[in-house]
Amino acid sequence: MDQAQSKKQLYQKRVEEVSPKSNLLVNCAWAFLVGGLICTFGQIITNIVKNLGYTRDEAAMITSIVLVFIGAFLTGLNLYDRIGKYAGAGSIIPITGFANSIVSPAMEFKKEGYIFGLGAKMFTVAGPVLVYGLLASVIVGLYYYLIH
Amino acid sequence: MWKHLGEQTIRFEAPPTILSAASTVGPKEGKGPLAPYFDVILEDVLWGEDTWEKAETKILKETIQRAISKANLDVEQIQYIFAGDLLNQLTATSFAMRDFKIPFFGLYGACSTMAESMSLGAIMIDGGYADYVIAATSSHYCSAEKQFRYPLQLGVQRPLTASWTVTGSGAVVLSKEGLGPYVTYITTGKVVDLGIKDSMNMGASMAPAAADTIINHLLDTNRTPDYYDLIITGDLGSVGKQLVIEMAGEHDYDLSKNYTDCGVEIFDATSQDTHAGGSGCACAAVTLTGYILKEMEKETFQKVLFIPTGALLSSLSSQQGESVPGIAHAVAIESQLE
């Protein structure tokens, strides 16, 4: 059994060596650039909306709505996955990526019907983000309540 | 037991002939280096259907139909169909079978299915149970991604070890009578698992099974790699191909000269952005029915060892932390009988 185990370990080590690695530096640079562009674009929207006389909170909300719309729209045009191919975390982490993660399964599972397909599968990727995001906010909320 | 050789191999007493072969591929494969060899190249992945799954069924059905007409046979003359695909409960295949009134065995060997169907079909014929048998398989990039991975439009990066599922189908008609190419030997593979858990590196998870089957085939038949003009695995891609050469080398079998992999041949990895190469049942199937058999007709190759490989995972097994076992079956195809 030990021999089998060491054979496995040797093989796994060799697989590590043979498998091509993605270029971390290039990927980080792309993520920084595209992620930064999305955030800068968001800031431009916020500033424009604030100049139109909305409060900071309202401007933040409007910015989110605009960015989510753009993310969803680009997903529908089959463009967001192409951006994501280069940008990686740079385009999946911002709110536009959240929109992409909801719209892409919705598009894919529309054929299984609006209830069990689109409706049920829409949150397969984004679901965990929502669950743990809400859970974290409840914990922070309780903590805030208790120390005050 | 004299038809059974060594540990895992069968030598056919009356080797079945591959009477005809047909291949259908999707648009991406149709832009690859093997494009001139395929019978039908689709312009879009839906082929007029409204779902990818229906498109896959249609691709398989039309390919089988084409193989039958190329053999100048009527559908009624086919006695059995051995076929399978990657979708849950083999729906692509069984739905295609609704239109053929032919006895059918559904097979799941992941991407090794072409060898599994050919092996069982050949046994059927050599055993005297049938005159004409179809062996076929299909896969579809979109339906496979949908079932095993992420939605197509999700903006995530694929690792460089990942492979690209081939859209298409390959079918052969095996016949009792004929002038070759013949299925002379089959070596049925064992499930081999060296503990690779990365479902995005299937070449590495299947390579040990491929090497094991190749080595056992050579031992059982008492042949050396240079007996064959071509030794070709199914869908290991560039990473798995390298590993197979190394593992066979450890047993003193030199595969560096005449060995390649269908997944490496079917796409141009740099210009087509397929990373490690092609995969899926159709990868081996269309490379056989397109490239290999057509080159055998031209006598570029006379003796080919064809070894489709399968990664035996499900989307649940990966999430449960299981490793990915591999399997590989070898089929020896020869223009002349010894």
mmCIF file of C-alpha atoms in Angstrom, chain A residues 4 7-9 11-12 14-15 18-23 27 75 77-81 84-89 91-92 97 100-101 104-105 107-109 111-112 124-125, chain B residues 46 50-53 142 145-147 150-157 159-161 193-196 201 203-208 238-240 242-243 246-247 273 275 323:
data_model
loop_
_atom_site.group_PDB
_atom_site.id
_atom_site.type_symbol
_atom_site.label_atom_id
_atom_site.label_comp_id
_atom_site.label_asym_id
_atom_site.label_seq_id
_atom_site.Cartn_x
_atom_site.Cartn_y
_atom_site.Cartn_z
ATOM 1 C CA ALA A 4 1.104 2.560 -4.235
ATOM 2 C CA LYS A 7 3.740 6.033 -6.759
ATOM 3 C CA LYS A 8 0.734 8.354 -6.558
ATOM 4 C CA GLN A 9 2.777 11.073 -4.895
ATOM 5 C CA TYR A 11 3.060 10.980 -10.275
ATOM 6 C CA GLN A 12 1.259 13.979 -8.818
ATOM 7 C CA ARG A 14 5.461 15.027 -12.056
ATOM 8 C CA VAL A 15 2.033 16.272 -13.203
ATOM 9 C CA VAL A 18 4.599 19.054 -16.662
ATOM 10 C CA SER A 19 1.401 21.129 -16.433
ATOM 11 C CA PRO A 20 1.762 24.602 -17.942
ATOM 12 C CA LYS A 21 1.111 27.422 -15.484
ATOM 13 C CA SER A 22 -0.709 30.603 -16.345
ATOM 14 C CA ASN A 23 1.408 33.734 -16.251
ATOM 15 C CA ASN A 27 -2.958 37.936 -15.414
ATOM 16 C CA THR A 75 -23.313 39.113 -21.146
ATOM 17 C CA LEU A 77 -24.208 40.172 -26.318
ATOM 18 C CA ASN A 78 -21.718 37.302 -25.667
ATOM 19 C CA LEU A 79 -19.035 39.866 -24.864
ATOM 20 C CA TYR A 80 -18.552 39.628 -21.105
ATOM 21 C CA ASP A 81 -16.998 36.143 -21.227
ATOM 22 C CA GLY A 84 -13.332 37.766 -18.548
ATOM 23 C CA LYS A 85 -10.992 35.551 -20.515
ATOM 24 C CA TYR A 86 -8.302 38.215 -20.265
ATOM 25 C CA ALA A 87 -9.325 40.149 -17.181
ATOM 26 C CA GLY A 88 -10.137 37.182 -14.904
ATOM 27 C CA ALA A 89 -10.793 38.456 -11.391
ATOM 28 C CA SER A 91 -14.027 41.580 -14.403
ATOM 29 C CA ILE A 92 -15.667 38.880 -12.256
ATOM 30 C CA GLY A 97 -19.222 40.357 -12.811
ATOM 31 C CA ASN A 100 -22.631 38.263 -15.422
ATOM 32 C CA SER A 101 -22.764 35.380 -12.945
ATOM 33 C CA SER A 104 -25.127 33.657 -17.794
ATOM 34 C CA PRO A 105 -26.873 30.689 -16.091
ATOM 35 C CA MET A 107 -29.447 32.401 -20.458
ATOM 36 C CA GLU A 108 -28.081 28.865 -20.408
ATOM 37 C CA PHE A 109 -30.990 27.249 -18.558
ATOM 38 C CA LYS A 111 -34.501 26.018 -22.323
ATOM 39 C CA GLU A 112 -35.481 24.090 -19.192
ATOM 40 C CA THR A 124 -26.177 28.610 -9.153
ATOM 41 C CA VAL A 125 -23.045 30.754 -9.421
ATOM 42 C CA LEU B 46 -27.351 24.256 -33.010
ATOM 43 C CA ASP B 50 -33.503 24.766 -30.425
ATOM 44 C CA THR B 51 -31.258 23.130 -27.814
ATOM 45 C CA TRP B 52 -27.661 21.894 -27.847
ATOM 46 C CA GLU B 53 -28.841 18.514 -26.626
ATOM 47 C CA CYS B 142 -21.993 23.362 -25.282
ATOM 48 C CA GLU B 145 -19.909 22.476 -20.620
ATOM 49 C CA LYS B 146 -23.475 22.956 -19.416
ATOM 50 C CA GLN B 147 -23.502 19.614 -17.636
ATOM 51 C CA TYR B 150 -19.871 26.622 -16.061
ATOM 52 C CA PRO B 151 -22.409 28.489 -18.192
ATOM 53 C CA LEU B 152 -20.796 29.456 -21.501
ATOM 54 C CA GLN B 153 -21.246 33.195 -20.948
ATOM 55 C CA LEU B 154 -19.661 33.216 -17.499
ATOM 56 C CA GLY B 155 -16.546 35.365 -17.625
ATOM 57 C CA VAL B 156 -14.044 33.008 -15.984
ATOM 58 C CA GLN B 157 -10.593 31.923 -17.129
ATOM 59 C CA PRO B 159 -6.595 26.959 -16.897
ATOM 60 C CA LEU B 160 -3.910 26.057 -19.447
ATOM 61 C CA THR B 161 -4.319 22.354 -18.628
ATOM 62 C CA ASP B 193 -6.514 6.251 -10.568
ATOM 63 C CA LEU B 194 -3.331 7.947 -9.433
ATOM 64 C CA GLY B 195 -5.214 10.467 -7.347
ATOM 65 C CA ILE B 196 -5.430 13.491 -9.652
ATOM 66 C CA ASN B 201 -6.452 18.600 -15.951
ATOM 67 C CA GLY B 203 -5.058 14.649 -19.513
ATOM 68 C CA ALA B 204 -3.118 13.996 -16.320
ATOM 69 C CA SER B 205 -5.926 11.944 -14.797
ATOM 70 C CA MET B 206 -6.267 9.707 -17.892
ATOM 71 C CA ALA B 207 -2.602 9.332 -18.859
ATOM 72 C CA PRO B 208 -1.861 6.487 -16.360
ATOM 73 C CA SER B 238 -0.429 17.991 -24.686
ATOM 74 C CA VAL B 239 0.031 17.420 -20.931
ATOM 75 C CA GLY B 240 -1.253 13.850 -20.975
ATOM 76 C CA GLN B 242 3.948 13.972 -22.473
ATOM 77 C CA LEU B 243 3.072 11.910 -19.373
ATOM 78 C CA GLU B 246 7.338 9.180 -19.900
ATOM 79 C CA MET B 247 5.368 6.344 -18.291
ATOM 80 C CA ASP B 273 -7.048 28.834 -28.060
ATOM 81 C CA HIS B 275 -5.227 25.148 -24.281
ATOM 82 C CA SER B 323 -10.178 12.031 -7.578
#
